[in-house]
CSV table of C-alpha atoms in Angstrom, one decimal:
chain,number,residue,atom,x,y,z
A,29,MET,CA,97.2,92.2,96.1
A,30,ASN,CA,93.8,92.7,94.3
A,31,SER,CA,91.8,91.4,91.7
A,32,ALA,CA,88.5,92.3,90.7
A,33,PRO,CA,85.7,89.8,90.5
A,34,ARG,CA,82.6,91.2,90.7
A,35,SER,CA,79.7,90.4,93.0
A,36,SER,CA,76.6,88.5,91.5
A,37,ARG,CA,74.3,91.2,92.9
A,38,THR,CA,76.1,93.7,90.3
A,39,THR,CA,74.1,94.4,87.6
A,40,ALA,CA,76.9,95.5,85.3
A,41,THR,CA,77.9,92.9,82.5
A,42,VAL,CA,81.3,91.4,83.6
A,43,LEU,CA,83.7,89.8,81.1
A,44,ALA,CA,86.4,87.6,82.5
A,45,ILE,CA,89.9,88.1,81.3
A,46,VAL,CA,93.0,85.8,81.6
A,47,ALA,CA,93.9,85.1,85.0
A,48,ALA,CA,96.8,87.0,86.5
A,49,THR,CA,99.2,85.8,89.4
A,50,CYS,CA,100.5,88.2,91.7
A,51,TRP,CA,103.9,86.8,93.2
A,52,SER,CA,104.3,89.4,96.0
A,53,CYS,CA,101.4,87.9,97.9
A,54,GLY,CA,103.3,84.6,98.9
A,55,GLY,CA,102.6,83.2,95.3
A,56,GLU,CA,99.2,83.1,95.7
A,57,PRO,CA,97.1,83.0,92.3
A,58,GLU,CA,95.0,86.1,91.6
A,59,PRO,CA,91.7,85.6,90.2
A,60,ALA,CA,91.2,87.1,86.6
A,61,LEU,CA,91.1,90.7,86.1
A,62,GLN,CA,87.7,92.0,84.9
A,63,PRO,CA,86.4,95.3,83.4
A,64,VAL,CA,83.9,96.8,85.2
A,65,ALA,CA,80.8,98.5,83.8
A,66,ALA,CA,80.2,101.5,84.6
A,67,PRO,CA,95.7,119.2,111.2
A,68,ALA,CA,99.1,120.0,110.7
A,69,SER,CA,99.8,118.7,107.0
A,70,SER,CA,102.4,119.4,104.4
A,71,ALA,CA,100.5,118.3,101.7
A,72,ARG,CA,99.1,121.2,99.3
A,73,PRO,CA,95.1,121.3,99.8
A,74,ALA,CA,92.8,121.7,96.6
A,75,ALA,CA,92.8,124.9,95.3
A,76,ALA,CA,89.7,126.8,96.5
A,77,PRO,CA,87.7,128.0,93.9
A,78,SER,CA,87.5,131.6,93.2
A,79,SER,CA,84.6,133.8,94.0
A,80,ALA,CA,83.4,133.8,90.5
A,81,ALA,CA,84.6,130.6,88.9
A,82,PRO,CA,84.7,130.4,85.2
A,83,ASP,CA,81.7,129.5,82.9
A,84,PRO,CA,81.6,125.6,83.0
A,85,ALA,CA,81.6,125.6,79.0
A,86,ALA,CA,84.4,127.6,78.8
A,87,VAL,CA,86.5,124.7,80.8
A,88,GLY,CA,84.7,122.0,79.2
A,89,ALA,CA,83.6,121.0,82.6
A,90,ASP,CA,81.8,117.5,83.0
A,91,GLU,CA,81.7,116.2,86.7
A,92,LEU,CA,79.8,113.2,85.6
A,93,GLY,CA,83.0,111.9,83.7
A,94,GLN,CA,85.1,108.9,84.4
A,95,VAL,CA,88.0,108.9,87.1
A,96,PRO,CA,90.8,106.8,86.9
A,97,ILE,CA,91.8,105.1,90.2
A,98,LEU,CA,95.0,103.7,90.0
A,99,MET,CA,96.6,100.8,91.9
A,100,TYR,CA,100.2,100.4,93.1
A,101,HIS,CA,101.7,97.6,95.2
A,102,ARG,CA,105.7,97.3,95.2
A,103,ILE,CA,108.2,99.9,93.7
A,104,VAL,CA,111.3,98.0,93.1
A,105,GLU,CA,114.3,98.1,90.4
A,106,ARG,CA,113.8,94.6,89.7
A,107,THR,CA,110.2,93.9,89.0
A,108,GLU,CA,109.2,90.1,89.6
A,109,SER,CA,105.4,90.6,88.3
A,110,VAL,CA,103.0,93.0,86.5
A,111,TYR,CA,102.2,94.5,90.0
A,112,ASP,CA,105.5,95.9,90.4
A,113,ARG,CA,106.7,99.2,89.2
A,114,THR,CA,110.4,100.6,88.9
A,115,PRO,CA,111.1,104.1,90.6
A,116,ALA,CA,111.7,105.4,87.3
A,117,ALA,CA,108.2,104.0,85.7
A,118,PHE,CA,106.1,105.4,88.7
A,119,ARG,CA,107.7,108.7,88.8
A,120,ALA,CA,107.3,108.9,84.9
A,121,GLU,CA,103.6,107.9,85.4
A,122,LEU,CA,103.1,110.6,88.0
A,123,ASP,CA,104.9,113.4,86.0
A,124,ARG,CA,102.4,112.4,83.1
A,125,LEU,CA,99.3,112.6,85.4
A,126,ALA,CA,100.4,116.3,86.4
A,127,THR,CA,101.3,117.2,82.8
A,128,GLU,CA,97.9,116.1,81.6
A,129,GLY,CA,96.0,118.2,84.4
A,130,TYR,CA,95.1,115.4,87.1
A,131,VAL,CA,95.1,116.2,90.7
A,132,PRO,CA,95.3,113.5,93.0
A,133,VAL,CA,92.3,113.1,95.6
A,134,THR,CA,92.1,110.5,98.4
A,135,THR,CA,89.6,107.7,97.6
A,136,THR,CA,87.2,108.9,100.4
A,137,GLU,CA,87.2,112.4,98.9
A,138,TYR,CA,86.2,110.9,95.4
A,139,ALA,CA,83.4,108.5,96.9
A,140,THR,CA,81.8,111.1,99.1
A,141,GLY,CA,82.0,113.7,96.1
A,142,ARG,CA,84.3,116.1,97.8
A,143,ILE,CA,86.5,116.6,94.7
A,144,ASP,CA,87.7,120.4,95.3
A,145,ILE,CA,90.0,120.8,92.4
A,146,PRO,CA,90.8,124.0,90.0
A,147,ALA,CA,88.5,124.5,87.0
A,148,GLY,CA,89.6,122.3,84.0
A,149,ARG,CA,91.5,119.8,86.3
A,150,HIS,CA,90.6,116.0,86.4
A,151,PRO,CA,90.8,114.1,89.8
A,152,VAL,CA,92.9,111.1,89.9
A,153,VAL,CA,93.1,108.7,92.8
A,154,LEU,CA,96.3,106.9,94.0
A,155,THR,CA,96.3,103.6,95.6
A,156,PHE,CA,98.7,101.5,97.3
A,157,ASP,CA,98.0,98.0,98.8
A,158,ASP,CA,99.5,95.9,101.3
A,159,GLY,CA,101.7,98.5,103.2
A,160,ASP,CA,105.0,97.5,101.6
A,161,PRO,CA,108.1,99.5,102.7
A,162,THR,CA,109.0,100.3,99.2
A,163,GLN,CA,105.9,102.7,99.3
A,164,PHE,CA,106.8,104.3,102.6
A,165,ALA,CA,109.5,104.3,105.2
A,166,LEU,CA,110.8,107.0,107.4
A,167,GLY,CA,114.5,108.0,106.8
A,168,PRO,CA,117.1,109.3,109.4
A,169,ASP,CA,115.9,112.9,109.0
A,170,GLY,CA,112.1,112.0,110.0
A,171,GLY,CA,111.1,112.1,106.4
A,172,PRO,CA,110.1,109.7,103.9
A,173,ALA,CA,113.0,107.5,102.8
A,174,PRO,CA,114.3,108.4,99.4
A,175,GLY,CA,113.1,106.1,96.6
A,176,THR,CA,110.0,105.0,98.3
A,177,ALA,CA,106.7,105.8,96.5
A,178,VAL,CA,105.7,108.5,99.1
A,179,ALA,CA,109.1,110.2,98.7
A,180,ILE,CA,108.9,110.1,94.8
A,181,LEU,CA,105.1,111.5,95.1
A,182,LEU,CA,106.3,114.5,97.3
A,183,ASP,CA,109.1,115.1,94.7
A,184,VAL,CA,106.9,115.2,91.7
A,185,ALA,CA,104.5,117.3,93.4
A,186,ALA,CA,107.1,119.8,94.3
A,187,ARG,CA,107.8,120.1,90.7
A,188,HIS,CA,104.2,120.5,89.6
A,189,PRO,CA,102.6,123.1,91.5
A,190,GLY,CA,98.8,122.2,92.3
A,191,PHE,CA,99.7,118.4,92.1
A,192,ARG,CA,98.5,117.4,95.2
A,193,PRO,CA,100.8,114.8,97.0
A,194,VAL,CA,98.0,112.6,98.7
A,195,ALA,CA,97.1,108.9,98.2
A,196,SER,CA,95.2,106.2,100.0
A,197,LEU,CA,97.4,103.4,101.5
A,198,TYR,CA,95.7,100.2,102.5
A,199,VAL,CA,97.4,98.3,105.0
A,200,ASN,CA,97.4,94.8,107.1
A,201,ALA,CA,99.2,93.8,110.1
A,202,ALA,CA,102.8,95.7,110.7
A,203,PRO,CA,102.4,98.1,107.8
A,204,PHE,CA,105.5,99.4,106.1
A,205,GLY,CA,107.7,96.7,107.9
A,206,SER,CA,106.6,98.4,111.4
A,207,ALA,CA,105.8,96.7,114.4
A,208,ASP,CA,102.3,98.0,114.6
A,209,GLY,CA,102.2,101.1,112.6
A,210,ALA,CA,102.6,103.5,115.7
A,211,GLY,CA,105.7,105.0,114.0
A,212,VAL,CA,104.8,105.5,110.7
A,213,LEU,CA,100.9,106.0,110.2
A,214,PRO,CA,100.9,109.4,112.2
A,215,TRP,CA,103.4,110.7,109.7
A,216,LEU,CA,101.2,109.6,106.9
A,217,ARG,CA,98.0,110.9,108.6
A,218,ASP,CA,99.4,114.3,109.6
A,219,HIS,CA,100.6,114.8,105.8
A,220,GLY,CA,97.4,114.4,104.4
A,221,PHE,CA,97.3,110.6,103.3
A,222,GLU,CA,94.5,108.4,103.7
A,223,ILE,CA,94.9,105.1,105.6
A,224,GLY,CA,92.6,102.5,104.4
A,225,ASN,CA,91.7,98.9,105.7
A,226,HIS,CA,93.0,96.0,103.7
A,227,THR,CA,92.2,93.5,106.5
A,228,LEU,CA,94.1,92.3,109.2
A,229,ASP,CA,95.9,89.3,107.6
A,230,HIS,CA,94.9,89.7,103.8
A,231,THR,CA,92.1,87.3,104.0
A,232,ASN,CA,90.3,86.3,101.3
A,233,LEU,CA,86.7,87.4,101.8
A,234,ALA,CA,85.2,85.1,99.2
A,235,SER,CA,86.8,82.1,100.6
A,236,VAL,CA,85.2,82.6,104.5
A,237,GLY,CA,81.9,82.8,106.0
A,238,ASP,CA,80.0,86.4,107.2
A,239,ALA,CA,81.3,86.1,110.7
A,240,GLN,CA,85.0,85.6,109.4
A,241,VAL,CA,84.4,88.4,107.0
A,242,ARG,CA,83.1,91.0,109.5
A,243,GLU,CA,86.3,89.9,112.1
A,244,ALA,CA,89.0,90.5,109.2
A,245,ILE,CA,87.7,93.7,108.3
A,246,ALA,CA,87.1,94.8,112.1
A,247,LEU,CA,90.5,93.6,113.2
A,248,GLY,CA,92.2,95.2,110.2
A,249,GLN,CA,90.3,98.7,111.5
A,250,ARG,CA,91.5,98.0,115.0
A,251,GLU,CA,94.9,97.6,114.4
A,252,ILE,CA,95.1,101.0,112.4
A,253,GLN,CA,93.2,102.8,115.0
A,254,ARG,CA,95.6,101.4,117.5
A,255,ALA,CA,98.4,103.8,115.8
A,256,LEU,CA,95.4,106.4,114.9
A,257,PRO,CA,93.1,106.5,118.0
A,258,ASP,CA,91.2,109.6,116.7
A,259,SER,CA,90.9,108.5,113.0
A,260,ARG,CA,88.0,107.1,111.1
A,261,VAL,CA,88.7,104.5,108.6
A,262,THR,CA,86.6,104.9,105.8
A,263,SER,CA,87.3,103.1,102.7
A,264,LEU,CA,88.4,99.2,102.3
A,265,ALA,CA,90.6,97.7,99.7
A,266,LEU,CA,89.4,93.9,98.8
A,267,PRO,CA,92.4,91.6,99.3
A,268,PHE,CA,92.9,89.5,96.0
A,269,GLY,CA,89.6,91.7,94.9
A,270,ALA,CA,87.5,89.1,96.5
A,271,VAL,CA,84.0,90.1,97.2
A,272,PRO,CA,82.5,88.2,99.9
A,273,ALA,CA,79.1,86.2,99.4
A,274,ASN,CA,77.3,88.7,101.1
A,275,GLY,CA,78.6,91.9,99.7
A,276,GLU,CA,77.0,94.4,101.7
A,277,LEU,CA,79.3,93.2,105.0
A,278,ALA,CA,82.5,94.4,103.0
A,279,ARG,CA,81.1,98.0,103.6
A,280,ARG,CA,79.3,97.8,107.1
A,281,GLY,CA,79.7,95.4,109.9
A,282,THR,CA,80.5,94.8,113.7
A,283,ALA,CA,83.2,92.2,115.1
A,284,ALA,CA,85.8,92.0,117.7
A,285,GLY,CA,84.2,95.1,119.8
A,286,ALA,CA,84.8,97.2,116.5
A,287,SER,CA,82.2,98.6,114.1
A,288,TYR,CA,83.0,99.7,110.6
A,289,ASP,CA,81.3,101.8,107.8
A,290,HIS,CA,83.0,102.5,104.5
A,291,ALA,CA,82.5,105.4,102.0
A,292,CYS,CA,83.7,103.0,99.3
A,293,VAL,CA,84.7,99.4,98.8
A,294,LEU,CA,87.2,99.1,96.0
A,295,LEU,CA,87.7,96.1,93.4
A,296,VAL,CA,90.4,95.7,90.7
A,297,GLY,CA,88.6,95.9,87.3
A,298,ALA,CA,90.2,97.1,84.2
A,299,ASN,CA,88.4,100.4,83.8
A,300,PRO,CA,88.3,103.9,85.1
A,301,ALA,CA,85.6,104.3,87.9
A,302,PRO,CA,82.3,106.4,87.3
A,303,SER,CA,81.5,109.7,88.7
A,304,PRO,CA,80.5,109.7,92.1
A,305,HIS,CA,77.7,111.9,91.2
A,306,SER,CA,76.6,109.2,88.4
A,307,THR,CA,73.9,106.8,89.0
A,308,ASP,CA,76.6,104.2,87.7
A,309,PHE,CA,78.6,104.8,91.0
A,310,ASP,CA,78.6,101.8,93.2
A,311,PRO,CA,80.3,102.2,96.6
A,312,LEU,CA,80.5,98.5,97.0
A,313,ASN,CA,82.2,97.6,93.7
A,314,THR,CA,84.2,100.5,92.7
A,315,PRO,CA,87.1,99.5,89.9
A,316,ARG,CA,90.7,100.4,89.9
A,317,ILE,CA,93.2,100.0,87.1
A,318,ARG,CA,96.5,98.5,87.7
A,319,SER,CA,99.6,100.5,87.0
A,320,GLN,CA,101.4,99.2,84.1
A,321,ASP,CA,103.6,100.2,81.2
A,322,ALA,CA,102.5,99.7,77.6
A,323,ALA,CA,103.7,96.6,76.9
A,324,GLY,CA,103.5,93.5,79.1
A,325,HIS,CA,100.8,90.8,80.5
A,326,GLU,CA,97.2,92.5,79.9
A,327,ALA,CA,98.8,95.6,79.4
A,328,GLU,CA,95.6,96.6,77.3
A,329,TYR,CA,94.0,97.0,80.4
A,330,GLY,CA,96.7,98.8,82.5
A,331,SER,CA,97.4,102.3,83.4
A,332,THR,CA,99.4,103.2,80.4
A,333,ALA,CA,96.6,102.1,77.9
A,334,TRP,CA,93.8,103.8,79.9
A,335,LEU,CA,95.5,107.1,80.3
A,336,ASP,CA,95.8,106.9,76.5
A,337,LYS,CA,92.2,106.4,76.0
A,338,LEU,CA,91.3,109.2,78.1
A,339,ALA,CA,93.5,111.6,76.4
A,340,ALA,CA,92.5,110.6,73.1
A,341,ALA,CA,88.7,111.1,74.4
A,342,PRO,CA,89.1,114.3,76.7
A,343,ALA,CA,85.3,114.5,77.1
A,344,SER,CA,85.1,111.1,78.7
A,345,ARG,CA,86.9,112.5,81.8
A,346,TYR,CA,85.6,114.0,84.9
A,347,THR,CA,86.4,117.7,84.6
A,348,SER,CA,86.1,119.9,87.5
A,349,ASP,CA,84.1,123.5,87.1
A,350,GLY,CA,85.9,124.9,89.9
A,351,ASP,CA,83.1,125.0,92.2
A,352,PRO,CA,82.6,122.4,94.6
A,353,GLU,CA,79.3,123.5,95.7
A,354,ARG,CA,77.7,122.7,92.0
A,355,ILE,CA,77.9,120.0,89.8
A,356,SER,CA,78.4,120.9,86.1
A,357,TYR,CA,77.9,118.8,83.1
A,358,PRO,CA,76.8,119.0,79.7
A,359,ALA,CA,73.1,119.0,79.3
A,360,ALA,CA,73.5,116.1,76.4
A,361,ARG,CA,75.7,114.2,78.8
A,362,GLY,CA,74.7,110.0,78.6
A,363,ALA,CA,75.3,109.6,82.2
A,364,VAL,CA,72.8,110.2,84.8
A,365,LEU,CA,72.9,112.4,87.9
A,366,ALA,CA,72.1,110.4,91.2
A,367,PRO,CA,69.1,111.8,92.6
A,368,GLY,CA,71.0,112.9,96.0
A,369,PHE,CA,72.8,115.6,93.9
A,370,ALA,CA,69.7,117.2,92.3
A,371,ASP,CA,69.9,120.1,94.3
A,372,ARG,CA,73.7,120.6,93.0
A,373,ALA,CA,72.8,120.0,89.4
A,374,ASN,CA,74.2,122.6,86.7
A,375,ALA,CA,73.7,121.3,83.3
A,376,TYR,CA,74.4,123.7,80.4
């Protein structure tokens, strides 16, 4: 499970909130949640833009807006902590996202700016930590077992055309209750899901030295690549949200005969993430929002509260212009386009 302490090198102001506890990680206390400043595949790909994308102003395009990255753990009928969601609550949240015009993208698609979704739609990233069997398991028919998060996601997507059934799943050893992942990870990969690193043994990277940080991450990657030899692992979700003393080691390093290089390192945080095209985007410190009902412990920082805020202030959201080759935003926008995207800028 994750919480989101910020690196001491991060320039954003961090406000500590009340410490949260996560029981499904074996009773270990979570650090305080923190607001953070700013191929065969059955998964439907993002819709390709038409040859004549609509006028950005007509759809309110703003590709410097905020992106919610939602964090899930267990999907269970009887919840034991704020990190658990019931299947009904999970389904309702997905239905809400689809109804409000969100389209799922993977963490790496978000972090690299490959957000190819229809004009007027908003990206959302669905992330799952710990490789829990309630997230994914294969049934006797070779498809996702009913009631698992992946099965629910596929069902919601089937009822909402354009809602891509994709997510990023962050795994440790023996993912989804398997011996080594070989029986489950290929199905996810082949159906458009991203498999990300969560370290081999769910290591608190803030509590170990540089060599142990590199080893924990490299061994996690190597375990994934045993099941998926030809796949790159391009994102990391920090266990406990704990940033290592040398934050750069969460992104790049070599150990145990393996090298890793992540496009994005996920915290927890308590607010949406900045646009990947903005100067506010920090691939070493990317916040997530815990999926949560409107009531409960720290619910004001959870997904229901944040989706309400984004719905009440629609201009704050990342809204696609329908053309992945340009980055459209209002000229009066407060956010600043990162220099690397200047040749694609389309201020209006």
